[in-house]
XYZ file of C-alpha atoms in Angstrom:
736
model
C 9.477 -21.687 18.431
C 9.892 -25.112 18.849
C 13.836 -25.995 20.711
C 13.785 -29.178 19.350
C 13.236 -31.649 16.418
C 15.296 -34.130 14.861
C 12.683 -35.231 12.047
C 13.179 -31.611 10.638
C 17.130 -31.754 11.311
C 17.889 -34.598 9.067
C 15.625 -32.867 6.299
C 17.354 -29.874 6.123
C 20.713 -31.774 6.793
C 19.606 -33.622 3.049
C 19.712 -29.975 0.851
C 21.951 -27.700 2.750
C 25.796 -27.575 2.113
C 28.306 -30.139 3.632
C 30.159 -27.549 5.724
C 26.321 -26.443 7.558
C 25.926 -30.205 8.026
C 29.557 -31.258 9.532
C 29.133 -27.426 11.787
C 25.171 -28.145 13.124
C 25.981 -32.336 13.719
C 27.560 -31.033 16.569
C 25.554 -28.664 17.777
C 23.055 -28.726 21.266
C 20.143 -27.384 19.891
C 19.244 -26.231 23.939
C 22.770 -24.275 23.875
C 22.392 -19.871 25.453
C 25.174 -19.469 23.055
C 23.690 -20.940 19.851
C 21.015 -18.777 20.446
C 22.837 -16.028 19.450
C 25.033 -17.163 17.057
C 25.593 -15.388 14.036
C 26.737 -16.392 10.149
C 29.464 -16.102 8.162
C 28.349 -15.413 4.704
C 30.153 -16.658 1.476
C 29.869 -14.119 -0.955
C 30.446 -15.416 -4.871
C 34.064 -14.385 -4.571
C 34.273 -16.110 -1.769
C 35.091 -13.230 0.860
C 33.606 -13.857 4.216
C 31.399 -11.373 5.549
C 29.724 -11.415 9.482
C 25.618 -11.230 8.598
C 23.293 -11.359 11.521
C 20.114 -14.544 11.527
C 16.900 -14.642 13.215
C 17.885 -15.807 16.805
C 15.776 -16.532 19.898
C 12.311 -15.616 17.845
C 10.857 -12.033 17.240
C 10.629 -11.615 20.508
C 14.461 -11.008 20.229
C 14.706 -9.226 17.457
C 12.369 -6.715 18.261
C 14.866 -5.919 21.689
C 17.467 -5.375 19.592
C 15.944 -3.018 17.245
C 14.741 0.195 18.116
C 11.162 0.386 18.916
C 8.867 2.990 19.993
C 8.023 3.215 23.552
C 4.994 2.316 23.440
C 1.576 2.253 20.867
C 0.440 5.844 21.774
C 3.882 7.384 20.599
C 4.124 5.615 17.300
C 0.237 6.878 16.412
C 1.059 9.795 17.741
C 4.410 10.192 14.850
C 2.408 9.067 12.252
C -0.387 12.152 13.047
C 2.233 14.106 13.686
C 4.110 13.468 10.159
C 0.148 13.474 8.378
C -1.113 16.030 10.207
C 1.073 19.477 8.589
C 1.008 23.042 7.331
C -0.853 21.926 4.757
C -3.788 20.665 6.716
C -4.128 24.367 8.531
C -3.740 26.486 5.250
C -4.367 24.437 2.432
C -7.532 22.648 2.388
C -9.885 25.339 3.995
C -9.079 27.557 0.694
C -9.589 24.144 -1.372
C -12.864 23.659 0.895
C -13.934 27.182 -0.389
C -13.095 26.953 -3.554
C -14.843 24.065 -4.730
C -18.133 23.603 -3.129
C -17.854 24.568 0.523
C -19.675 21.375 2.397
C -20.007 19.553 -0.923
C -16.022 19.066 -0.997
C -15.891 17.000 1.804
C -18.294 14.348 -0.303
C -15.193 13.865 -3.462
C -12.794 13.815 -1.261
C -13.927 11.215 2.018
C -15.081 8.747 -1.590
C -11.153 9.209 -2.291
C -9.907 9.083 0.938
C -11.516 5.533 1.094
C -10.207 4.694 -2.839
C -6.418 6.290 -2.070
C -5.862 7.311 0.756
C -6.145 4.528 2.768
C -5.131 2.077 0.626
C -1.688 2.830 -0.165
C -1.122 4.327 3.647
C -2.085 0.813 4.648
C 0.582 -0.595 2.112
C 3.081 1.754 3.133
C 3.131 1.236 6.923
C 2.851 -2.693 6.344
C 5.847 -3.083 4.088
C 7.228 -1.027 6.762
C 6.456 -3.218 9.279
C 7.156 -6.796 7.502
C 10.520 -6.314 5.993
C 12.001 -3.750 8.328
C 13.657 -1.522 6.555
C 13.539 2.188 5.707
C 12.543 2.971 1.659
C 15.553 1.772 0.326
C 15.127 -1.098 2.142
C 12.206 -1.791 1.520
C 11.638 -1.432 -2.380
C 14.998 -3.481 -3.250
C 14.055 -6.105 -1.494
C 10.719 -6.140 -3.227
C 11.843 -5.880 -6.869
C 15.247 -5.443 -7.063
C 15.238 -3.361 -10.016
C 12.437 -0.979 -8.612
C 14.980 -0.035 -6.103
C 15.561 3.106 -7.277
C 12.270 3.893 -5.703
C 13.846 4.376 -2.368
C 16.597 6.859 -3.266
C 13.742 8.922 -5.513
C 11.855 9.429 -1.559
C 15.138 10.204 -0.030
C 15.295 12.543 -2.903
C 12.135 14.160 -2.681
C 12.235 14.316 1.245
C 15.060 16.109 1.290
C 14.307 18.862 -0.923
C 10.877 18.870 1.232
C 12.920 19.634 3.737
C 14.803 22.038 2.861
C 12.184 24.924 2.096
C 9.867 23.169 5.286
C 12.248 24.065 7.786
C 11.995 27.780 6.475
C 8.193 28.084 6.737
C 9.047 27.066 10.173
C 11.574 29.601 10.802
C 9.007 32.270 9.641
C 6.925 30.494 12.062
C 9.595 30.964 14.884
C 10.748 34.972 13.638
C 6.144 35.971 14.305
C 6.109 33.504 17.183
C 9.347 35.736 18.730
C 7.853 39.223 17.380
C 4.024 38.307 19.353
C 5.073 39.033 23.167
C 4.449 42.930 22.223
C 1.344 44.673 22.959
C -0.017 46.082 20.579
C 1.442 43.258 17.697
C 4.032 44.907 15.614
C 1.922 44.670 12.632
C -0.819 46.195 14.048
C -0.997 49.547 12.094
C 1.396 51.135 9.505
C 4.337 52.650 10.907
C 4.889 56.473 10.644
C 8.192 58.639 8.601
C 8.910 61.097 10.393
C 11.376 63.614 9.002
C 11.499 67.722 9.683
C 8.340 69.071 8.513
C 5.532 66.617 8.365
C 4.748 62.637 9.795
C 2.989 60.362 7.296
C 2.618 56.720 6.700
C 4.685 54.000 4.959
C 3.277 54.776 0.842
C 4.531 51.119 0.513
C 2.396 50.252 4.187
C -0.599 52.932 3.221
C -1.379 51.435 -0.068
C -1.661 47.757 1.399
C -2.182 47.173 5.087
C -0.275 46.532 7.901
C -0.101 42.976 7.829
C 1.025 42.947 4.499
C 4.031 45.435 4.522
C 5.139 43.388 7.916
C 5.154 40.121 5.706
C 7.121 41.566 3.023
C 9.009 44.314 4.405
C 9.817 43.333 7.816
C 9.903 39.771 7.930
C 10.635 38.858 4.084
C 12.501 42.306 3.207
C 11.859 40.985 -0.182
C 13.038 41.672 -3.270
C 10.894 42.481 -6.907
C 11.769 39.136 -8.660
C 13.616 35.771 -8.197
C 16.409 37.453 -9.682
C 17.405 40.459 -7.371
C 19.265 38.181 -5.096
C 19.529 41.353 -2.852
C 22.062 39.353 0.106
C 20.577 37.325 3.176
C 18.243 38.317 5.674
C 19.999 37.953 8.585
C 16.575 37.685 11.145
C 15.383 34.939 9.005
C 18.920 33.004 8.890
C 19.302 33.570 12.749
C 15.625 31.484 12.860
C 17.001 28.653 10.006
C 19.622 28.203 11.784
C 17.204 27.372 14.988
C 14.439 25.636 13.145
C 17.978 23.000 11.590
C 19.223 22.909 15.525
C 15.850 22.049 16.761
C 15.149 19.134 14.157
C 19.093 18.180 14.685
C 18.737 17.876 18.120
C 14.978 16.142 18.391
C 16.036 13.531 15.568
C 19.959 13.233 17.456
C 19.039 9.936 18.514
C 16.804 8.188 16.191
C 12.928 7.498 17.196
C 14.346 7.458 20.944
C 14.535 11.064 21.137
C 12.113 12.273 18.662
C 9.184 9.981 19.786
C 9.424 11.516 22.912
C 8.939 15.229 21.660
C 5.726 13.999 19.894
C 3.773 13.834 22.591
C 3.953 17.597 22.915
C 4.118 18.490 18.780
C 1.331 16.055 18.103
C -1.212 16.693 20.777
C -0.368 20.620 21.148
C -1.553 21.657 18.044
C -5.233 20.508 18.671
C -5.123 22.150 22.496
C -4.698 24.974 20.720
C -7.140 24.351 17.697
C -9.612 24.046 20.161
C -9.021 27.095 22.336
C -9.117 29.103 18.865
C -12.519 27.481 17.583
C -14.275 28.326 21.239
C -12.968 31.654 21.257
C -14.143 32.196 17.279
C -17.108 31.934 18.391
C -17.760 33.764 20.813
C -16.724 37.064 17.710
C -19.036 38.745 16.044
C -19.526 37.248 12.476
C -17.571 33.712 13.469
C -21.041 32.186 12.530
C -21.525 33.454 9.118
C -18.010 32.663 8.031
C -18.932 29.150 9.379
C -22.493 28.769 6.883
C -20.179 30.162 3.914
C -18.094 27.046 4.131
C -20.732 24.663 4.505
C -22.878 26.173 2.061
C -23.027 23.163 -0.887
C -22.340 24.026 -4.368
C -23.518 20.519 -5.804
C -23.369 21.770 -9.371
C -19.412 22.216 -8.692
C -18.620 18.425 -7.487
C -19.631 17.634 -11.170
C -16.007 19.719 -12.638
C -13.475 17.595 -12.957
C -10.595 19.971 -11.579
C -12.304 19.612 -8.020
C -12.136 15.927 -7.904
C -8.342 15.987 -9.499
C -7.479 18.605 -6.755
C -9.433 16.520 -3.252
C -6.883 13.111 -4.907
C -4.013 15.893 -5.155
C -5.097 16.675 -1.545
C -5.558 13.523 -0.172
C -1.967 12.591 -1.529
C -0.065 14.646 -0.077
C -1.784 14.972 2.836
C -1.319 11.483 4.409
C 2.565 12.241 3.396
C 2.455 9.256 1.158
C 5.662 8.239 -1.259
C 8.117 10.160 1.274
C 9.147 7.139 2.848
C 8.715 8.498 6.382
C 5.454 6.609 6.984
C 7.898 3.617 5.940
C 10.413 4.286 8.239
C 8.117 5.118 11.770
C 6.310 1.521 10.865
C 9.944 0.141 9.982
C 10.276 0.198 14.445
C 7.101 -1.383 15.101
C 6.300 -5.126 15.884
C 5.406 -7.107 13.637
C 1.898 -8.346 14.700
C 0.957 -4.949 15.301
C -2.312 -4.741 13.359
C -0.786 -1.560 10.312
C -3.984 -2.244 9.514
C -5.958 0.003 11.847
C -3.138 2.101 12.566
C -3.944 3.072 8.901
C -7.726 3.658 9.029
C -7.861 5.592 12.596
C -4.781 7.366 11.221
C -6.361 8.502 8.605
C -9.622 9.636 9.757
C -7.578 11.844 12.443
C -6.350 13.495 9.473
C -9.464 14.031 7.825
C -11.431 14.953 10.976
C -8.726 18.059 11.906
C -8.383 18.665 8.158
C -12.032 19.984 9.049
C -11.365 21.141 12.780
C -9.112 23.427 11.036
C -11.501 24.182 8.517
C -14.420 25.869 11.007
C -11.369 27.343 13.060
C -10.084 29.088 10.005
C -13.710 30.149 8.682
C -14.611 31.303 11.975
C -11.928 33.371 12.219
C -11.512 34.654 9.112
C -16.138 35.277 9.402
C -14.986 37.590 12.080
C -12.493 39.625 10.228
C -14.922 39.305 7.320
C -17.442 41.128 9.623
C -15.002 43.566 10.456
C -14.326 44.399 6.406
C -17.954 44.663 6.031
C -18.368 47.139 8.305
C -16.126 49.876 6.877
C -17.794 49.268 3.703
C -20.530 49.249 4.655
C -20.000 52.314 6.468
C -18.087 54.162 3.530
C -20.241 53.372 1.203
C -23.549 54.804 3.193
C -21.326 57.853 2.949
C -20.864 58.171 -0.770
C -25.047 57.522 -0.919
C -25.445 60.349 1.542
C -23.166 62.620 -0.062
C -25.080 62.080 -3.222
C -28.558 62.255 -2.439
C -30.665 65.007 -4.039
C -27.458 64.721 -6.578
C -27.778 61.472 -8.690
C -30.337 59.745 -5.650
C -33.311 61.134 -4.873
C -33.924 60.587 -1.289
C -37.844 59.258 -1.119
C -35.898 55.776 -2.672
C -34.239 55.859 1.053
C -36.459 53.219 3.035
C -38.172 55.466 5.785
C -36.756 52.607 8.749
C -33.175 53.668 7.769
C -31.565 56.399 9.528
C -28.512 58.053 7.578
C -27.558 60.497 9.698
C -26.189 58.279 11.749
C -24.140 56.049 9.340
C -22.549 53.412 12.225
C -26.148 52.087 12.757
C -27.355 51.657 9.172
C -27.028 47.198 8.991
C -25.495 45.095 6.571
C -29.153 44.286 5.499
C -30.285 47.661 5.802
C -27.018 48.805 3.137
C -27.327 45.742 0.541
C -31.794 47.036 0.934
C -30.591 50.117 0.330
C -27.840 48.821 -3.199
C -31.057 46.745 -3.939
C -33.497 49.534 -4.561
C -31.125 51.810 -6.737
C -29.825 49.222 -8.706
C -33.605 48.655 -10.085
C -34.190 52.633 -10.440
C -31.066 53.374 -12.113
C -30.394 50.191 -14.534
C -28.071 52.377 -16.631
C -26.431 54.678 -13.884
C -25.815 52.715 -11.041
C -22.356 51.944 -12.463
C -21.418 55.594 -12.129
C -22.383 56.032 -8.082
C -19.257 53.544 -7.053
C -21.162 51.805 -4.466
C -19.636 47.984 -4.072
C -21.674 45.313 -2.445
C -20.003 44.863 0.558
C -20.732 40.658 0.623
C -17.870 38.087 2.292
C -18.396 36.980 -1.371
C -17.188 40.039 -3.114
C -14.269 41.312 -0.690
C -12.940 38.036 -1.006
C -12.044 38.061 2.364
C -12.256 33.778 2.373
C -10.150 32.848 -0.123
C -6.296 33.257 0.923
C -4.418 30.138 1.288
C -0.874 28.990 2.228
C 1.349 32.061 3.832
C -0.881 34.435 2.998
C -3.374 32.579 5.225
C -0.805 32.546 8.233
C 1.305 35.393 7.946
C -1.097 38.083 6.706
C -5.167 37.503 6.817
C -4.688 35.395 10.293
C -2.384 37.697 11.524
C -4.225 40.739 11.069
C -7.697 39.489 12.490
C -5.595 38.491 15.392
C -5.008 42.321 16.100
C -8.928 42.481 16.230
C -8.646 39.568 19.364
C -8.846 40.821 23.166
C -5.500 39.752 24.207
C -4.096 39.267 20.931
C -0.364 38.756 21.906
C -1.565 35.492 23.786
C -3.569 33.885 20.529
C -0.804 35.355 18.294
C 1.744 33.057 20.323
C -0.689 30.233 20.582
C -0.873 30.566 16.961
C 2.570 30.631 15.749
C 3.491 27.830 18.721
C 1.086 25.793 16.811
C 2.291 26.699 13.198
C 6.059 25.237 15.164
C 4.548 22.180 16.276
C 2.379 21.622 13.377
C 6.069 22.044 11.015
C 7.959 19.409 13.803
C 5.647 16.859 13.101
C 6.080 17.012 9.745
C 9.978 17.364 9.299
C 10.784 14.840 11.808
C 8.756 12.092 9.416
C 10.601 13.722 6.223
C 14.251 13.423 8.079
C 12.665 10.317 9.152
C 12.552 8.657 5.536
C 16.210 10.206 4.426
C 18.248 8.758 7.543
C 16.672 5.613 8.269
C 16.908 4.257 4.776
C 20.583 6.158 4.618
C 21.061 3.940 7.337
C 20.292 1.387 6.513
C 22.358 1.558 3.310
C 25.346 2.538 4.833
C 27.609 1.809 7.778
C 26.922 5.239 9.088
C 26.057 6.034 13.062
C 23.348 7.920 13.321
C 24.293 10.518 14.892
C 26.898 11.832 12.865
C 24.281 11.177 10.101
C 21.902 13.607 11.180
C 23.741 16.395 12.376
C 25.823 16.275 8.705
C 22.471 15.840 6.968
C 20.871 19.353 9.168
C 24.181 20.815 8.740
C 24.142 20.280 5.017
C 20.565 21.251 4.504
C 20.877 24.449 6.302
C 23.850 25.463 4.148
C 21.711 25.171 0.605
C 18.990 26.372 2.274
C 20.432 29.965 3.005
C 19.273 29.776 -0.550
C 15.427 30.554 0.948
C 16.826 33.370 3.377
C 17.944 35.912 0.850
C 15.684 38.571 0.003
C 14.514 36.678 -3.137
C 14.312 33.695 -1.116
C 10.203 33.210 -0.806
C 10.669 32.834 -4.826
C 12.738 29.831 -4.391
C 10.002 28.734 -1.804
C 7.192 28.708 -3.690
C 9.725 26.984 -6.882
C 10.155 24.048 -4.822
C 7.237 23.572 -3.097
C 5.885 23.879 -7.176
C 7.542 21.287 -8.977
C 10.516 19.484 -5.898
C 7.669 16.985 -4.844
C 4.373 17.328 -6.985
C 5.490 14.570 -9.662
C 8.237 12.796 -8.389
C 5.982 11.915 -5.667
C 3.051 10.956 -7.499
C 5.534 8.787 -9.640
C 7.457 6.840 -7.035
C 3.895 5.920 -4.838
C 2.464 5.075 -8.304
C 5.841 2.511 -9.107
C 5.206 1.714 -5.152
C 1.509 0.200 -5.884
C 2.603 -1.414 -8.729
C 5.805 -2.951 -7.461
C 3.455 -4.642 -4.785
C 0.979 -5.455 -6.898
C 2.487 -6.820 -9.934
C 6.101 -7.307 -9.393
C 6.108 -8.795 -5.502
C 2.500 -10.645 -6.403
C -0.495 -9.218 -4.554
C -1.830 -13.278 -3.260
C 2.299 -13.278 -2.275
C 1.574 -10.343 -0.253
C -1.449 -10.854 1.418
C -0.637 -14.697 2.335
C 2.242 -11.922 4.096
C -0.556 -10.072 5.473
C -2.153 -12.727 6.945
C 1.294 -14.433 8.753
C 1.530 -10.985 9.926
C -1.156 -9.704 11.392
C -3.611 -12.650 11.849
C -5.927 -12.176 10.048
C -6.529 -12.214 6.469
C -7.386 -8.196 5.321
C -11.099 -7.186 3.830
C -10.546 -8.103 -0.488
C -11.504 -5.009 -1.341
C -7.412 -3.363 -0.296
C -7.016 -6.684 -3.276
C -8.663 -4.790 -5.888
C -7.886 -1.626 -5.031
C -4.118 -1.902 -4.950
C -4.074 -4.127 -8.066
C -6.046 -2.128 -10.120
C -8.701 0.637 -8.994
C -5.625 3.159 -7.095
C -3.151 2.204 -9.619
C -5.328 3.876 -13.018
C -6.734 6.066 -10.546
C -2.547 7.716 -9.605
C -1.665 6.778 -13.445
C -5.257 9.251 -14.518
C -4.007 11.632 -11.744
C -0.420 11.791 -12.157
C -1.497 12.035 -16.166
C -3.954 15.266 -15.121
C -1.047 17.260 -12.826
C 2.025 16.871 -15.825
C -0.878 18.503 -18.229
C -1.334 21.357 -16.005
C 2.481 21.486 -15.422
C 2.978 21.478 -19.032
C -0.238 23.631 -20.622
C 0.652 26.021 -17.104
C 4.269 28.161 -17.855
C 6.342 28.542 -14.520
C 5.346 31.266 -13.143
C 5.278 32.961 -9.513
C 4.016 35.886 -7.831
C 6.169 38.734 -6.837
C 5.711 41.993 -4.189
C 6.228 45.015 -5.823
C 7.338 47.574 -3.677
C 6.406 50.310 -5.493
C 3.509 49.452 -6.148
C 2.562 47.379 -3.106
C 0.804 44.901 -4.636
C 1.774 41.127 -6.096
C 2.079 40.313 -9.754
C 2.113 37.162 -11.375
C 5.829 36.899 -13.415
C 7.584 33.827 -15.116
C 10.143 32.570 -14.313
C 14.118 33.613 -16.002
C 15.202 30.378 -18.338
C 17.771 29.703 -15.875
C 14.445 29.389 -13.329
C 12.638 26.885 -15.960
C 16.222 25.148 -15.925
C 15.589 24.943 -11.814
C 12.391 23.746 -11.720
C 12.543 20.896 -14.620
C 15.624 19.411 -13.001
C 13.989 19.699 -9.548
C 11.414 16.564 -11.596
C 14.835 15.016 -12.986
C 16.770 15.350 -10.177
C 14.143 13.436 -8.035
C 13.145 10.678 -10.352
C 16.588 10.222 -12.002
C 16.962 7.432 -8.653
C 14.584 5.072 -10.538
C 15.571 4.635 -14.387
C 19.238 4.734 -12.483
C 19.007 1.479 -10.393
C 17.022 0.089 -13.173
C 18.634 0.543 -15.912
C 22.145 -0.758 -13.379
C 19.999 -3.621 -12.869
C 18.591 -4.818 -15.946
C 22.887 -4.712 -17.901
C 23.727 -7.016 -14.493
C 25.765 -3.715 -13.778
C 25.178 -4.091 -10.045
C 24.085 -7.885 -9.679
C 20.055 -7.804 -9.584
C 20.133 -10.571 -7.122
C 22.271 -8.967 -4.615
C 20.345 -6.822 -1.622
C 23.109 -4.190 -2.894
C 23.553 -1.105 -0.343
C 20.472 -1.593 1.110
C 20.928 -5.710 2.437
C 22.317 -4.150 6.167
C 21.902 -5.920 9.584
C 22.425 -4.724 12.554
C 23.765 -6.787 15.684
C 23.735 -4.697 19.043
C 25.714 -1.628 17.945
C 27.563 -3.488 15.051
C 26.377 -3.028 11.186
C 27.390 -6.092 9.194
C 26.968 -5.899 5.893
C 25.221 -8.858 3.878
C 26.760 -10.803 0.641
C 24.652 -10.915 -2.566
C 23.514 -15.182 -3.318
C 22.643 -16.492 -6.872
C 19.055 -16.449 -7.332
C 18.727 -20.160 -7.566
C 20.312 -21.161 -4.248
C 18.141 -23.436 -2.623
C 20.291 -23.769 0.749
C 19.686 -19.614 1.431
C 15.655 -19.785 1.002
C 15.681 -22.696 3.597
C 17.016 -20.233 5.955
C 14.437 -18.222 5.688
C 11.045 -20.600 6.020
C 10.498 -20.270 2.149
C 10.705 -22.534 -1.020
C 13.191 -21.955 -3.167
C 10.726 -20.929 -5.831
C 8.940 -18.446 -3.112
C 13.043 -17.186 -1.451
C 12.585 -13.571 -2.163
C 15.833 -11.568 -2.891
C 18.065 -10.469 -1.161
C 19.751 -13.617 0.777
C 22.382 -15.027 1.989
C 25.023 -16.425 -0.725
C 26.070 -19.628 -1.056
C 28.574 -21.519 1.774
C 27.169 -20.586 5.454
C 29.451 -21.327 8.485
C 28.667 -21.252 12.096
C 30.419 -18.493 14.271
C 30.319 -17.756 17.675
C 28.961 -14.190 17.939
C 31.439 -13.563 21.320
C 33.999 -11.589 19.635
C 33.881 -7.732 19.599
C 33.426 -6.167 16.376
C 35.139 -2.248 15.548
C 32.081 -1.382 13.699
C 29.746 0.568 16.497
C 26.524 1.602 15.578
C 23.498 2.996 18.160
C 20.343 2.658 16.274
C 20.066 -1.458 16.838
C 19.348 -4.390 14.588
C 18.016 -5.521 11.674
C 17.635 -9.389 11.244
C 18.036 -10.463 7.714
C 15.965 -13.858 8.305
C 13.034 -11.659 9.475
C 10.594 -14.429 7.926
C 11.483 -16.877 10.379
C 9.639 -15.750 13.568
C 7.212 -16.646 12.050
C 7.846 -20.703 11.177
C 6.198 -22.011 14.521
C 7.117 -25.440 12.832
C 10.896 -24.932 12.325
C 13.131 -26.079 14.640
C 15.616 -22.595 16.001
C 18.391 -24.979 16.462
C 18.464 -26.065 12.651
C 18.777 -22.423 11.216
């Protein structure tokens, strides 16, 4: 930035206030102390407050504001946040359910139409404005400032139950250092007269029994609290302690953890894939996954579920993306980052799907073999008593049942079905195919803690693979938790004078206390409730409003100018039409369809009935329905509340409000509001009066040397209120 320009200075002196002219007249433009000056900003009430300015160009700002140690660390943080448990246990299920390989087509289309544009938008606003979600959306449009608060509320709700899933993984991880694994077989009950298998386990399976009875000790319904599960309570405490320690120093501490938490899952997935491909039946599982069912692509439900998965896979609306990008240099190519992270996320989902279907294909092969053996024995018992021996092909040797292959069994059943059309059902023979066994149609906790754990019991060296798998789940969960917590902490630190250490400890302590709800015996049902109702609708509404705020309130043309100024090139015009027309329409359609689906589906949950050892779908009691509605309302409430407060001038619409806080070398300094028609403040930001955005400094501006000590300290770095100055090379620094 030029250090001296008397011509421009004279022009500015004609416009600025008398106090500024008097103070600047004797100022040496090259004086080092001037570069470190701060401004006293007088509010309309006349109460002076200190406010930091952009001194020394953008480099000075970058040094004082917390920043990523490297571009790799930042990319790993974004990848760790976006790649989570849903990539492992949600995407494979949707792929199998919605047409196999054909599902990838609508997913990729919607990734380009919804995912990448919105991800790019969040990266850009965070990097440009250099604040958390509260400050960003309050800056873009004060009346829509509630978007940032809504994001924080949703982040908090999600963090509450997401860390419970990490605690489950910690429990299984701690139990994996045994040979054989504790869920390898059903436990036996010994009494004085006999020994027998636990009835609940005998009716279900060893892994199902271990999950519901040993791990969760689950109650029969959400109304039966049953007290705390002390094992899970300790695991939840450990999970929140890990998050707190990793986040307590901000990106300086969490950024280093990202090197392990983001990369380790890929090592495990590749190892699992290599091992699974050597197992019998794994190729059948992958073939089943990639067999396209093109007719399913015409169903609207497939596109809705693909859009929802794209939306949540990238972590849109949480505020974590904005928080992470706010620590970037302002000339960082965030467009490249958006495309890179989006496709890393997609290929991670495909890799995880390959692993899941390869392992479940192996499990399906074992189950199919057992099914064929059982039903072949039925055929042998029926020979001469309902089945004529002549119907059995001569090359099939029924004297050695274990040697009967799947093809042999299917050939026999086809012959019997053709000959005994009316009597076939009475024979009681099962199809014994992958599709009919329903092995691959599992998702969520059912995949991770039941199906996958059962498959691993058949692996050679099963404890090693179990340790690796649950350590991978822990790291996937932690990576997403870091972004979620950052989406809470960064906006609040931007909005209030709070030390990051105190806020982090307080947030984690509060979350652990509330999280005890999820580690009682009925806690799993509350996890399902929060998962279904606390995030889906609120996040969709948040992202719709984000898109509208940029495209229609801030102005898409103005935003493109900001991007050109920041990136050094004009983004593709593709994004212009996406942000202004296509993406908002698609989001509104998705929002309406999600709302209709929730309205048409009575609130219900899947309960485990101990006596029958089966899952049953139960409806929430009236108080449960009230909680479901409250979760949605509380998450969205900040948006209309802030809008009304601004609209009726209860809070000055032109003030920065709580979000206008700047930082200088450990000092937190709150900015003051200014009237909208204050032309002097717009010159400070290098903008014309008509372009000057709110919030900005107040009417009277006085220069003050920054050598005096400030008792308010904060270790989290600095925001400059004049973040636009760094890109104004024609503006003399001495005149600012």
